[in-house]
Coordinates of C-alpha atoms in Angstrom, one line a residue:
M956 CA -5.1 12.7 20.8
N957 CA -8.0 10.3 20.3
N958 CA -8.4 7.0 22.2
F959 CA -6.8 4.0 20.6
S960 CA -5.8 0.4 21.1
F961 CA -2.8 -0.9 19.2
V962 CA -1.2 -4.3 18.7
N963 CA 1.0 -5.6 15.9
P964 CA 2.1 -9.2 16.1
V965 CA 4.2 -9.4 13.0
K966 CA 7.8 -10.6 13.5
I967 CA 10.2 -8.7 11.3
I968 CA 13.5 -10.3 10.2
F969 CA 15.5 -7.5 8.5
G970 CA 18.8 -7.4 6.7
K971 CA 21.2 -9.1 4.3
D972 CA 21.1 -12.8 3.8
T973 CA 18.1 -13.4 6.0
I974 CA 15.8 -15.4 3.6
K975 CA 17.4 -18.6 4.9
D976 CA 16.0 -17.8 8.3
L977 CA 12.4 -18.6 7.2
T978 CA 13.3 -22.3 8.0
Q979 CA 13.1 -21.4 11.7
E980 CA 9.7 -19.7 11.4
I981 CA 7.6 -22.3 9.7
P982 CA 6.4 -25.4 11.7
A983 CA 8.4 -28.4 10.7
D984 CA 5.6 -30.6 9.5
S985 CA 3.9 -27.9 7.3
K986 CA 2.8 -28.4 3.7
V987 CA 3.9 -25.0 2.2
L988 CA 2.6 -23.2 -0.8
I989 CA 4.9 -20.5 -2.3
I990 CA 2.8 -17.8 -3.9
Y991 CA 4.4 -15.3 -6.2
G992 CA 3.9 -13.1 -9.3
G993 CA 5.3 -13.0 -12.8
G994 CA 8.5 -14.9 -12.1
S995 CA 11.1 -12.1 -11.5
I996 CA 12.0 -14.0 -8.3
K997 CA 13.6 -16.7 -10.5
S998 CA 15.8 -14.2 -12.3
N999 CA 17.0 -12.3 -9.2
G1000 CA 17.9 -15.3 -7.1
V1001 CA 15.1 -15.0 -4.5
Y1002 CA 13.4 -18.2 -5.7
D1003 CA 16.5 -20.2 -5.3
Q1004 CA 17.1 -18.9 -1.8
V1005 CA 13.5 -19.7 -0.8
T1006 CA 13.4 -23.2 -2.2
K1007 CA 16.8 -24.0 -0.7
A1008 CA 15.5 -22.9 2.7
L1009 CA 12.4 -25.1 2.2
A1010 CA 14.4 -28.2 1.3
S1011 CA 13.2 -30.1 4.4
F1012 CA 9.5 -29.2 3.8
E1013 CA 6.9 -30.6 1.4
W1014 CA 6.2 -27.5 -0.7
F1015 CA 4.3 -26.5 -3.8
E1016 CA 4.2 -23.2 -5.8
Y1017 CA 1.6 -21.1 -7.5
S1018 CA 2.7 -18.2 -9.8
G1019 CA 0.8 -15.5 -11.7
I1020 CA -0.5 -13.1 -9.1
E1021 CA -1.2 -9.8 -10.9
A1022 CA 0.1 -6.3 -10.0
N1023 CA -3.5 -5.6 -8.9
P1024 CA -4.3 -9.1 -7.6
H1025 CA -7.4 -10.5 -9.2
Y1026 CA -10.2 -12.2 -7.1
E1027 CA -10.5 -14.7 -9.9
T1028 CA -6.9 -15.8 -9.7
C1029 CA -7.0 -15.9 -5.9
M1030 CA -9.9 -18.3 -6.0
E1031 CA -8.0 -20.6 -8.3
V1032 CA -5.3 -20.7 -5.7
V1033 CA -7.9 -21.5 -3.0
S1034 CA -8.9 -24.5 -5.1
Y1035 CA -5.3 -25.6 -5.4
I1036 CA -4.8 -25.3 -1.7
K1037 CA -7.7 -27.5 -0.9
E1038 CA -6.6 -30.0 -3.5
K1039 CA -3.1 -30.3 -2.1
K1040 CA -4.2 -29.9 1.5
V1041 CA -1.7 -27.0 2.1
D1042 CA -1.6 -25.7 5.6
Y1043 CA 1.0 -22.9 5.4
L1044 CA 1.5 -20.1 2.8
L1045 CA 4.6 -18.2 1.9
A1046 CA 4.1 -14.9 -0.1
V1047 CA 7.2 -14.1 -2.1
G1048 CA 7.0 -10.8 -3.8
G1049 CA 5.7 -7.2 -3.3
G1050 CA 2.5 -5.9 -1.8
S1051 CA 0.3 -7.3 -4.5
V1052 CA 1.5 -10.9 -3.7
V1053 CA 1.1 -10.3 0.0
D1054 CA -2.4 -8.8 -0.4
A1055 CA -3.4 -11.8 -2.5
T1056 CA -2.0 -14.2 0.0
K1057 CA -4.0 -12.5 2.8
F1058 CA -7.2 -12.9 0.8
I1059 CA -6.4 -16.5 -0.2
A1060 CA -5.6 -17.4 3.4
A1061 CA -9.0 -16.0 4.5
A1062 CA -11.0 -17.3 1.6
A1063 CA -9.7 -20.9 2.1
C1064 CA -11.2 -20.9 5.5
F1065 CA -14.3 -18.9 4.8
E1066 CA -17.6 -20.4 6.0
G1067 CA -20.0 -18.4 3.8
N1068 CA -21.2 -19.1 0.3
D1069 CA -19.2 -16.4 -1.6
P1070 CA -15.8 -15.3 -0.5
W1071 CA -16.3 -12.0 -2.4
D1072 CA -18.5 -11.1 0.5
I1073 CA -15.3 -10.6 2.5
L1074 CA -14.7 -7.5 0.3
S1075 CA -18.1 -6.4 -0.8
K1076 CA -20.0 -7.0 2.4
H1077 CA -17.2 -7.0 5.0
A1078 CA -18.2 -10.6 6.0
K1079 CA -16.6 -11.7 9.2
I1080 CA -13.4 -13.7 8.9
K1081 CA -13.2 -16.3 11.7
A1082 CA -9.9 -18.0 10.6
A1083 CA -7.2 -18.0 8.0
I1084 CA -4.3 -20.2 6.9
P1085 CA -1.1 -19.0 8.6
F1086 CA 1.5 -17.4 6.3
G1087 CA 4.8 -15.7 6.1
V1088 CA 6.3 -13.1 3.7
V1089 CA 9.6 -12.7 1.8
L1090 CA 9.4 -9.2 0.6
T1091 CA 10.9 -8.2 -2.7
L1092 CA 9.5 -4.7 -3.2
S1093 CA 9.1 -1.9 -0.6
A1094 CA 5.9 0.0 -1.1
T1095 CA 2.6 -1.1 0.5
G1096 CA 3.5 -1.9 4.1
S1097 CA 1.4 -5.1 3.7
E1098 CA 4.2 -7.1 5.2
M1099 CA 3.4 -5.6 8.6
N1100 CA -0.4 -5.0 8.6
A1101 CA -3.7 -6.8 8.4
G1102 CA -5.2 -5.2 5.3
A1103 CA -5.4 -6.0 1.6
V1104 CA -6.9 -4.8 -1.6
I1105 CA -8.3 -7.1 -4.3
T1106 CA -9.7 -6.5 -7.8
K1107 CA -12.7 -8.3 -9.3
V1108 CA -12.1 -8.1 -13.0
A1109 CA -15.6 -9.2 -13.9
T1110 CA -17.2 -6.2 -12.3
Q1111 CA -14.2 -3.7 -12.4
D1112 CA -14.3 -3.4 -8.6
K1113 CA -11.2 -2.8 -6.5
L1114 CA -12.0 -3.2 -2.8
A1115 CA -10.2 -3.5 0.6
F1116 CA -10.6 -5.7 3.6
G1117 CA -8.9 -6.2 6.9
S1118 CA -8.8 -8.7 9.7
P1119 CA -6.5 -9.6 12.6
H1120 CA -6.5 -13.1 11.3
V1121 CA -4.4 -12.0 8.2
Y1122 CA -1.4 -10.5 9.9
P1123 CA 1.7 -12.3 8.6
K1124 CA 3.3 -14.5 11.1
F1125 CA 6.7 -13.2 10.0
S1126 CA 8.1 -11.0 7.2
I1127 CA 11.7 -11.2 5.9
L1128 CA 13.0 -7.9 4.6
D1129 CA 16.3 -8.1 2.8
P1130 CA 17.0 -4.8 1.0
E1131 CA 19.5 -6.4 -1.4
V1132 CA 16.7 -8.2 -3.2
T1133 CA 15.3 -4.8 -4.3
Y1134 CA 18.4 -3.9 -6.3
S1135 CA 17.1 -5.4 -9.5
L1136 CA 13.8 -3.7 -9.6
P1137 CA 13.0 -1.6 -12.7
P1138 CA 12.9 2.2 -12.1
R1139 CA 9.1 2.3 -12.6
Q1140 CA 8.6 -0.1 -9.7
I1141 CA 11.0 1.9 -7.5
S1142 CA 9.2 5.1 -8.2
N1143 CA 5.8 3.5 -7.6
G1144 CA 6.9 2.1 -4.3
I1145 CA 8.2 5.5 -3.1
A1146 CA 4.9 7.2 -4.0
D1147 CA 2.7 4.6 -2.5
A1148 CA 4.5 4.8 0.9
F1149 CA 4.5 8.6 0.7
V1150 CA 0.7 8.7 0.3
H1151 CA 0.1 6.1 3.0
V1152 CA 1.7 8.5 5.4
I1153 CA -0.2 11.5 4.1
E1154 CA -3.5 9.7 4.4
Q1155 CA -2.9 9.4 8.2
Y1156 CA -1.3 12.8 8.6
L1157 CA -3.0 15.4 6.4
T1158 CA -6.3 15.7 8.1
Y1159 CA -6.6 18.0 11.2
P1160 CA -4.6 18.4 14.3
V1161 CA -5.3 16.4 17.5
R1162 CA -2.0 17.2 19.2
A1163 CA -0.6 13.7 18.6
M1164 CA 3.0 14.9 18.6
I1165 CA 4.7 11.5 18.5
Q1166 CA 2.6 10.3 15.5
D1167 CA 3.1 13.6 13.7
K1168 CA 6.8 13.6 14.2
F1169 CA 7.2 10.0 13.2
A1170 CA 5.1 10.6 10.1
E1171 CA 7.2 13.6 9.2
A1172 CA 10.4 11.6 9.6
I1173 CA 9.1 8.9 7.2
L1174 CA 8.1 11.5 4.6
V1175 CA 11.5 13.2 4.8
T1176 CA 13.2 9.8 4.5
L1177 CA 11.2 9.0 1.3
I1178 CA 11.9 12.5 -0.1
V1179 CA 15.7 12.3 0.6
E1180 CA 16.3 8.6 -0.2
G1181 CA 13.8 8.1 -3.0
P1182 CA 15.7 9.9 -5.8
K1183 CA 18.9 8.3 -4.6
A1184 CA 17.4 4.8 -5.2
L1185 CA 16.8 5.8 -8.8
E1186 CA 20.3 7.2 -9.2
T1187 CA 22.3 4.5 -7.4
P1188 CA 20.1 1.3 -7.3
N1189 CA 22.7 -0.8 -5.5
D1190 CA 23.2 1.5 -2.5
Y1191 CA 22.4 -0.8 0.5
D1192 CA 21.8 1.9 3.0
V1193 CA 19.4 3.8 0.7
R1194 CA 17.4 0.7 0.0
A1195 CA 17.4 -0.3 3.7
N1196 CA 16.0 3.1 4.6
L1197 CA 13.3 3.0 1.9
M1198 CA 12.3 -0.5 2.8
W1199 CA 11.9 0.3 6.5
A1200 CA 10.2 3.6 5.8
S1201 CA 7.6 1.8 3.6
T1202 CA 6.9 -0.7 6.3
W1203 CA 6.4 1.9 9.0
A1204 CA 4.3 4.0 6.7
L1205 CA 1.4 1.5 7.1
N1206 CA 2.0 -0.8 10.1
G1207 CA -0.6 1.0 12.2
W1208 CA 1.7 3.1 14.4
I1209 CA 1.4 6.6 12.9
G1210 CA -2.4 6.1 12.7
C1211 CA -2.9 5.6 16.4
G1212 CA -5.2 8.1 17.9
V1213 CA -5.4 10.4 14.8
P1214 CA -8.1 11.0 12.2
E1215 CA -7.4 9.4 8.8
D1216 CA -8.5 10.3 5.3
W1217 CA -8.0 7.5 2.6
A1218 CA -10.0 9.4 -0.1
T1219 CA -6.9 9.6 -2.4
H1220 CA -6.6 5.8 -2.2
Q1221 CA -10.3 5.1 -2.7
I1222 CA -10.6 7.5 -5.7
G1223 CA -7.4 6.0 -7.1
H1224 CA -8.7 2.5 -6.8
E1225 CA -11.5 3.4 -9.2
L1226 CA -9.1 4.8 -11.7
T1227 CA -7.0 1.6 -11.6
A1228 CA -10.0 -0.7 -11.8
L1229 CA -11.5 1.2 -14.7
Y1230 CA -8.4 2.2 -16.7
G1231 CA -5.5 0.0 -15.5
L1232 CA -3.3 2.8 -14.3
D1233 CA -0.6 1.8 -11.8
H1234 CA -1.8 2.3 -8.2
A1235 CA 0.9 4.9 -7.5
Q1236 CA 0.1 6.8 -10.7
T1237 CA -3.5 7.3 -9.5
L1238 CA -2.3 8.5 -6.1
A1239 CA 0.0 11.1 -7.8
I1240 CA -2.9 12.4 -9.8
V1241 CA -5.5 12.5 -7.0
L1242 CA -3.5 13.7 -3.9
P1243 CA -2.7 17.2 -5.3
G1244 CA -6.4 17.5 -6.2
V1245 CA -7.6 16.5 -2.7
M1246 CA -5.2 19.0 -1.2
T1247 CA -6.4 21.7 -3.6
I1248 CA -10.2 21.3 -3.2
L1249 CA -10.0 20.5 0.6
K1250 CA -7.3 23.1 1.3
E1251 CA -9.3 25.0 3.8
Q1252 CA -10.4 21.9 5.7
K1253 CA -6.8 20.6 5.8
A1254 CA -5.1 24.0 6.1
E1255 CA -3.5 23.5 9.5
K1256 CA -1.9 20.2 8.5
I1257 CA -0.9 21.5 5.0
L1258 CA 0.9 24.4 6.7
Q1259 CA 2.6 21.9 9.1
L1260 CA 3.6 19.6 6.2
G1261 CA 5.1 22.5 4.4
Q1262 CA 7.1 23.7 7.3
E1263 CA 8.3 20.4 8.8
V1264 CA 8.8 18.4 5.6
F1265 CA 9.4 20.9 2.8
G1266 CA 10.9 23.8 4.7
I1267 CA 8.2 26.3 3.7
Y1268 CA 8.2 28.9 6.5
N1269 CA 6.3 32.0 7.7
N1270 CA 8.1 34.5 5.4
L1271 CA 5.3 33.8 2.9
S1272 CA 1.6 34.5 3.3
R1273 CA -0.7 31.7 4.6
E1274 CA -2.2 31.2 1.1
E1275 CA 1.3 31.2 -0.5
R1276 CA 2.5 28.6 2.0
I1277 CA -0.5 26.3 1.2
E1278 CA -0.1 26.7 -2.5
N1279 CA 3.6 26.1 -2.4
T1280 CA 3.2 23.0 -0.3
I1281 CA 0.7 21.5 -2.7
K1282 CA 3.1 22.3 -5.5
A1283 CA 6.0 20.7 -3.6
V1284 CA 4.0 17.5 -3.3
E1285 CA 3.3 17.5 -7.0
N1286 CA 6.9 18.3 -7.8
F1287 CA 8.0 15.4 -5.5
F1288 CA 6.0 12.9 -7.7
E1289 CA 7.2 14.5 -10.9
G1290 CA 10.8 14.3 -9.6
I1291 CA 10.6 10.5 -9.2
N1292 CA 9.1 10.3 -12.7
I1293 CA 5.4 9.9 -12.0
K1294 CA 3.1 12.1 -14.0
T1295 CA 0.4 13.9 -12.0
H1296 CA -2.4 14.8 -14.4
L1297 CA -5.2 12.6 -16.0
S1298 CA -4.2 13.9 -19.4
D1299 CA -0.7 12.5 -19.0
Y1300 CA -2.4 9.0 -19.2
G1301 CA -4.8 9.8 -22.0
L1302 CA -7.8 10.3 -19.7
N1303 CA -10.4 13.0 -20.0
K1304 CA -13.7 14.3 -18.7
D1305 CA -15.4 10.9 -19.6
S1306 CA -13.1 9.1 -17.2
I1307 CA -14.1 11.6 -14.4
D1308 CA -17.8 10.8 -15.1
N1309 CA -17.2 7.1 -14.9
V1310 CA -15.3 7.3 -11.6
C1311 CA -18.0 9.5 -10.1
S1312 CA -20.7 7.1 -11.3
K1313 CA -18.9 4.2 -9.6
L1314 CA -18.6 6.1 -6.3
L1315 CA -22.3 7.2 -6.5
G1316 CA -23.3 3.6 -7.0
R1317 CA -21.4 2.6 -3.9
G1318 CA -23.1 5.3 -1.8
W1319 CA -19.7 6.3 -0.4
T1320 CA -18.7 9.6 1.2
L1321 CA -15.0 9.9 1.7
G1322 CA -12.4 11.7 3.8
E1323 CA -11.7 12.3 7.4
K1324 CA -15.0 14.2 7.8
S1325 CA -17.0 12.0 5.4
N1326 CA -17.8 15.1 3.3
I1327 CA -16.2 14.1 0.0
T1328 CA -19.2 13.2 -2.1
P1329 CA -19.1 12.2 -5.8
D1330 CA -19.6 15.9 -6.7
V1331 CA -16.5 16.8 -4.7
V1332 CA -14.6 13.9 -6.4
R1333 CA -15.6 15.5 -9.7
D1334 CA -14.0 18.8 -8.6
I1335 CA -10.9 17.0 -7.3
L1336 CA -10.4 15.2 -10.6
T1337 CA -11.4 18.1 -12.8
C1338 CA -8.5 20.2 -11.4
R1339 CA -6.2 17.3 -12.4
L1340 CA -7.1 17.1 -16.1

């Protein structure tokens, strides 16, 4: 196991009828801005619960955060914050709203000339407006971590940043508010959480038994409970398990002391920025390709994944176990109604060229061994046509 330091300061408030508890978490004299997306929180009752809880506060609202939050929209919110002298933010939504709120919180306090530098140049964040979260979609884990991904529409760039200053002060997780989600969002959330775990697990062994076993438990939970959420959307225990699994998939714990990959996400971000695919759709395309092209580099952990998660044991040859595990991952995505090939989304060789050109321009080499060059990305995507 590699050396590590770990701290996670986020307070989690989990369970039924807990949105009202946000009143106790926000300082009494705060001027609060509610940030949310397209307005589904008004149809599912979450908006009413939040505004009732904020009755004693001076509060404002800003809607319209996109599914892949736009830098341009975030900067409009920053201007509104400064106009209204807001000093506390409340993200009400899924991971995109939380990611946007993190960037907004940092950008509003940024001392440089261009807040985009936070993403493009990893400019140092010295302060951020405090914020809390009311989570409505279990997927990204953003409710319990200090990272975010933002898209700049003008340049078709989708980039990530992180800072201890953008940990939420608290996150309220009520599984009941996820009952009304459409099936596509449920599937996307399951896939996103699954790949978050894989990116921290499917590298090479460092004998980190606790992290591995915890990761495997999260993966099994997603595999078992994911399809149930599509079949019986109002099953509280299923939704609770999925919500908690998604949070733990990316709150930092299973990444302690282990090598991490993140190539699937970084390649996927380019597909989303260029072609507008759902984030989870890109992950379902790319991950089987990464596993296929890097199967020898990742062989030990692929074999472990196959045995511990999918029940693929030694009665097969080593090569068969690897191939069957890759196929099991692909079948998992297909089983929750997410297609796994570029052609399923109308993309062809030209899209591969464009993704590789983007990555070449960034000068990036990806993966746990920094050996995934744009040429390797081409191989990964070509096997997913």
